Amino acid sequence: MTETDVRIPSETAQPVDPPTNWKMVGSGLAFPLFFVIMFCLCYVSAFHSPMPNQAPIVVAGPASVTAPLIDGIEASSGDKFDIVATDNVDDAIDRINNRDAIGAIEIGDTVTAHVATGAGASTVSVVTNLAHSIADQTGQQVTVVDSAPVTARDSSTVGLFYFLIVCTLGGYLTITVLSQVAPRMRLKEQYSILAGAAILTPLIAFGITSIFMHAFGASFGQILQLLGISMLYTFTVGAVSILLNRLLGQAAIFAVLTVLVFINFPSSGGAIPVSFLPGFWQHIHSFWLGSAAMEPIRSVIYFGGNGAGPHLIVLGIWLVAALGLTGLVASRQSKKAVAQ
């Protein structure tokens, strides 16, 4: 054996790491950049300065008394309020209960502020402050009457908003996970799993929330209505996620977050009442998915279900559109696969 036949293994040899794929790194970092930009744009633009914006308020009393007061309010407040005058107090209260007004100010022997805490704590502050301003002019006392009180455990009135957030997460995260672990799962199987998630998520969320919120003081019938609406909403969220995943594939996460988080939550009216949002977000509120669930569950819990109907129709339109479009996309993809 010669020296050249001897091979001494090197104990210090280390595997060589492949070079960093900077193109892939850049593509990956696009997601957190997108999240930061969209979160700031949507949430800050919606919530940066909550103030009344064409907030509907009723002033009730004799026209000879209310007319000059309304003129003064409109002159000093600009576009903050959309004031309706009436000489019928019952009509004013009906407008609050039907969710056509955030409050009413009754001018009589005293100034009475009719508020609805269930519409949002900030609405109570605005209506009562306006009532005190009027009372200062007339030299009267202010009495506050709450038409839609909340429980002591829900004094911030955002408990239902957190519940809506959980239902949203349960809907779209279920589909996000399925798209990762079983990307070729049949549509029927996706909908079956989604249906289970749509039932379980609101039940679990409401059960845990009730530990702290004492079920929002709702009756058994109200709870059933709340759960029914939230189950329909959760399923609709998942159906929209399925549609976006079918259309966009791996890029769907950008669209899903935009539709169901960045636009959905600020426009829902859950964190801040819709009448306190900027005009753009008020417009989005009128037809978006989150508000189509947020407003009905608030109506069920605090307003006897009044005003829920139009929003539920919007929610139904979202569901039908998501199912119909997904069916069309799936059919076209199936025909394309067969042709190949």
PDB file of N, CA and C in Angstrom, residues 49-57 77-82 102 122-127 129-130 272-279 282:
ATOM      1  N   SER A  49     -60.345  59.427  14.071  1.00  0.00           N
ATOM      2  CA  SER A  49     -61.012  60.566  14.698  1.00  0.00           C
ATOM      3  C   SER A  49     -62.514  60.333  14.744  1.00  0.00           C
ATOM      4  N   PRO A  50     -62.963  59.456  15.631  1.00  0.00           N
ATOM      5  CA  PRO A  50     -64.401  59.153  15.683  1.00  0.00           C
ATOM      6  C   PRO A  50     -65.224  60.346  16.152  1.00  0.00           C
ATOM      7  N   MET A  51     -66.121  60.768  15.298  1.00  0.00           N
ATOM      8  CA  MET A  51     -67.017  61.869  15.637  1.00  0.00           C
ATOM      9  C   MET A  51     -68.293  61.710  14.823  1.00  0.00           C
ATOM     10  N   PRO A  52     -69.380  62.319  15.270  1.00  0.00           N
ATOM     11  CA  PRO A  52     -70.628  62.193  14.513  1.00  0.00           C
ATOM     12  C   PRO A  52     -70.466  62.662  13.079  1.00  0.00           C
ATOM     13  N   ASN A  53     -71.009  61.878  12.170  1.00  0.00           N
ATOM     14  CA  ASN A  53     -70.952  62.213  10.745  1.00  0.00           C
ATOM     15  C   ASN A  53     -72.330  61.942  10.153  1.00  0.00           C
ATOM     16  N   GLN A  54     -73.135  62.995  10.064  1.00  0.00           N
ATOM     17  CA  GLN A  54     -74.529  62.865   9.636  1.00  0.00           C
ATOM     18  C   GLN A  54     -75.283  61.885  10.556  1.00  0.00           C
ATOM     19  N   ALA A  55     -74.975  61.955  11.838  1.00  0.00           N
ATOM     20  CA  ALA A  55     -75.634  61.074  12.810  1.00  0.00           C
ATOM     21  C   ALA A  55     -77.099  61.467  12.957  1.00  0.00           C
ATOM     22  N   PRO A  56     -78.026  60.527  12.761  1.00  0.00           N
ATOM     23  CA  PRO A  56     -79.460  60.858  12.814  1.00  0.00           C
ATOM     24  C   PRO A  56     -79.955  61.046  14.250  1.00  0.00           C
ATOM     25  N   ILE A  57     -80.493  62.217  14.540  1.00  0.00           N
ATOM     26  CA  ILE A  57     -81.032  62.540  15.862  1.00  0.00           C
ATOM     27  C   ILE A  57     -82.399  63.193  15.681  1.00  0.00           C
ATOM     28  N   SER A  77     -72.785  72.930  14.322  1.00  0.00           N
ATOM     29  CA  SER A  77     -72.216  71.586  14.232  1.00  0.00           C
ATOM     30  C   SER A  77     -71.874  71.144  12.819  1.00  0.00           C
ATOM     31  N   GLY A  78     -72.274  71.910  11.819  1.00  0.00           N
ATOM     32  CA  GLY A  78     -71.965  71.537  10.444  1.00  0.00           C
ATOM     33  C   GLY A  78     -72.669  70.254  10.028  1.00  0.00           C
ATOM     34  N   ASP A  79     -71.867  69.283   9.561  1.00  0.00           N
ATOM     35  CA  ASP A  79     -72.419  68.013   9.061  1.00  0.00           C
ATOM     36  C   ASP A  79     -72.457  66.912  10.113  1.00  0.00           C
ATOM     37  N   LYS A  80     -72.274  67.266  11.358  1.00  0.00           N
ATOM     38  CA  LYS A  80     -72.230  66.229  12.390  1.00  0.00           C
ATOM     39  C   LYS A  80     -73.561  65.506  12.552  1.00  0.00           C
ATOM     40  N   PHE A  81     -74.666  66.234  12.419  1.00  0.00           N
ATOM     41  CA  PHE A  81     -75.966  65.642  12.717  1.00  0.00           C
ATOM     42  C   PHE A  81     -76.927  65.766  11.537  1.00  0.00           C
ATOM     43  N   ASP A  82     -77.780  64.768  11.434  1.00  0.00           N
ATOM     44  CA  ASP A  82     -78.910  64.804  10.513  1.00  0.00           C
ATOM     45  C   ASP A  82     -80.161  64.844  11.392  1.00  0.00           C
ATOM     46  N   ILE A 102     -79.918  57.617  16.427  1.00  0.00           N
ATOM     47  CA  ILE A 102     -79.074  57.204  17.546  1.00  0.00           C
ATOM     48  C   ILE A 102     -79.623  57.721  18.869  1.00  0.00           C
ATOM     49  N   SER A 122     -70.560  55.594  22.608  1.00  0.00           N
ATOM     50  CA  SER A 122     -70.257  56.941  22.123  1.00  0.00           C
ATOM     51  C   SER A 122     -71.514  57.693  21.704  1.00  0.00           C
ATOM     52  N   THR A 123     -72.536  56.972  21.259  1.00  0.00           N
ATOM     53  CA  THR A 123     -73.785  57.647  20.875  1.00  0.00           C
ATOM     54  C   THR A 123     -74.467  58.258  22.088  1.00  0.00           C
ATOM     55  N   VAL A 124     -74.372  57.585  23.219  1.00  0.00           N
ATOM     56  CA  VAL A 124     -74.980  58.089  24.452  1.00  0.00           C
ATOM     57  C   VAL A 124     -74.332  59.406  24.850  1.00  0.00           C
ATOM     58  N   SER A 125     -73.018  59.454  24.773  1.00  0.00           N
ATOM     59  CA  SER A 125     -72.289  60.660  25.151  1.00  0.00           C
ATOM     60  C   SER A 125     -72.669  61.837  24.263  1.00  0.00           C
ATOM     61  N   VAL A 126     -72.775  61.585  22.965  1.00  0.00           N
ATOM     62  CA  VAL A 126     -73.097  62.664  22.025  1.00  0.00           C
ATOM     63  C   VAL A 126     -74.504  63.193  22.260  1.00  0.00           C
ATOM     64  N   VAL A 127     -75.474  62.298  22.418  1.00  0.00           N
ATOM     65  CA  VAL A 127     -76.869  62.726  22.590  1.00  0.00           C
ATOM     66  C   VAL A 127     -77.045  63.476  23.907  1.00  0.00           C
ATOM     67  N   ASN A 129     -74.737  65.073  25.659  1.00  0.00           N
ATOM     68  CA  ASN A 129     -74.039  66.361  25.595  1.00  0.00           C
ATOM     69  C   ASN A 129     -74.853  67.383  24.819  1.00  0.00           C
ATOM     70  N   LEU A 130     -75.490  66.933  23.744  1.00  0.00           N
ATOM     71  CA  LEU A 130     -76.322  67.835  22.960  1.00  0.00           C
ATOM     72  C   LEU A 130     -77.540  68.278  23.773  1.00  0.00           C
ATOM     73  N   ILE A 272     -66.824  51.047  16.363  1.00  0.00           N
ATOM     74  CA  ILE A 272     -67.327  52.421  16.383  1.00  0.00           C
ATOM     75  C   ILE A 272     -68.655  52.440  15.636  1.00  0.00           C
ATOM     76  N   PRO A 273     -69.693  53.049  16.202  1.00  0.00           N
ATOM     77  CA  PRO A 273     -70.989  53.093  15.498  1.00  0.00           C
ATOM     78  C   PRO A 273     -70.846  53.683  14.104  1.00  0.00           C
ATOM     79  N   VAL A 274     -71.651  53.182  13.185  1.00  0.00           N
ATOM     80  CA  VAL A 274     -71.524  53.592  11.783  1.00  0.00           C
ATOM     81  C   VAL A 274     -71.679  55.097  11.620  1.00  0.00           C
ATOM     82  N   SER A 275     -72.512  55.731  12.422  1.00  0.00           N
ATOM     83  CA  SER A 275     -72.728  57.170  12.290  1.00  0.00           C
ATOM     84  C   SER A 275     -71.533  57.991  12.771  1.00  0.00           C
ATOM     85  N   PHE A 276     -70.477  57.317  13.264  1.00  0.00           N
ATOM     86  CA  PHE A 276     -69.260  57.997  13.695  1.00  0.00           C
ATOM     87  C   PHE A 276     -68.092  57.704  12.750  1.00  0.00           C
ATOM     88  N   LEU A 277     -68.349  56.954  11.694  1.00  0.00           N
ATOM     89  CA  LEU A 277     -67.305  56.623  10.731  1.00  0.00           C
ATOM     90  C   LEU A 277     -67.239  57.676   9.626  1.00  0.00           C
ATOM     91  N   PRO A 278     -66.076  57.822   8.986  1.00  0.00           N
ATOM     92  CA  PRO A 278     -65.996  58.702   7.814  1.00  0.00           C
ATOM     93  C   PRO A 278     -66.934  58.228   6.709  1.00  0.00           C
ATOM     94  N   GLY A 279     -67.248  59.122   5.784  1.00  0.00           N
ATOM     95  CA  GLY A 279     -68.227  58.824   4.749  1.00  0.00           C
ATOM     96  C   GLY A 279     -67.923  57.584   3.934  1.00  0.00           C
ATOM     97  N   GLN A 282     -68.838  54.578   5.929  1.00  0.00           N
ATOM     98  CA  GLN A 282     -70.292  54.462   6.045  1.00  0.00           C
ATOM     99  C   GLN A 282     -70.880  53.840   4.784  1.00  0.00           C
TER     100      GLN A 282
END
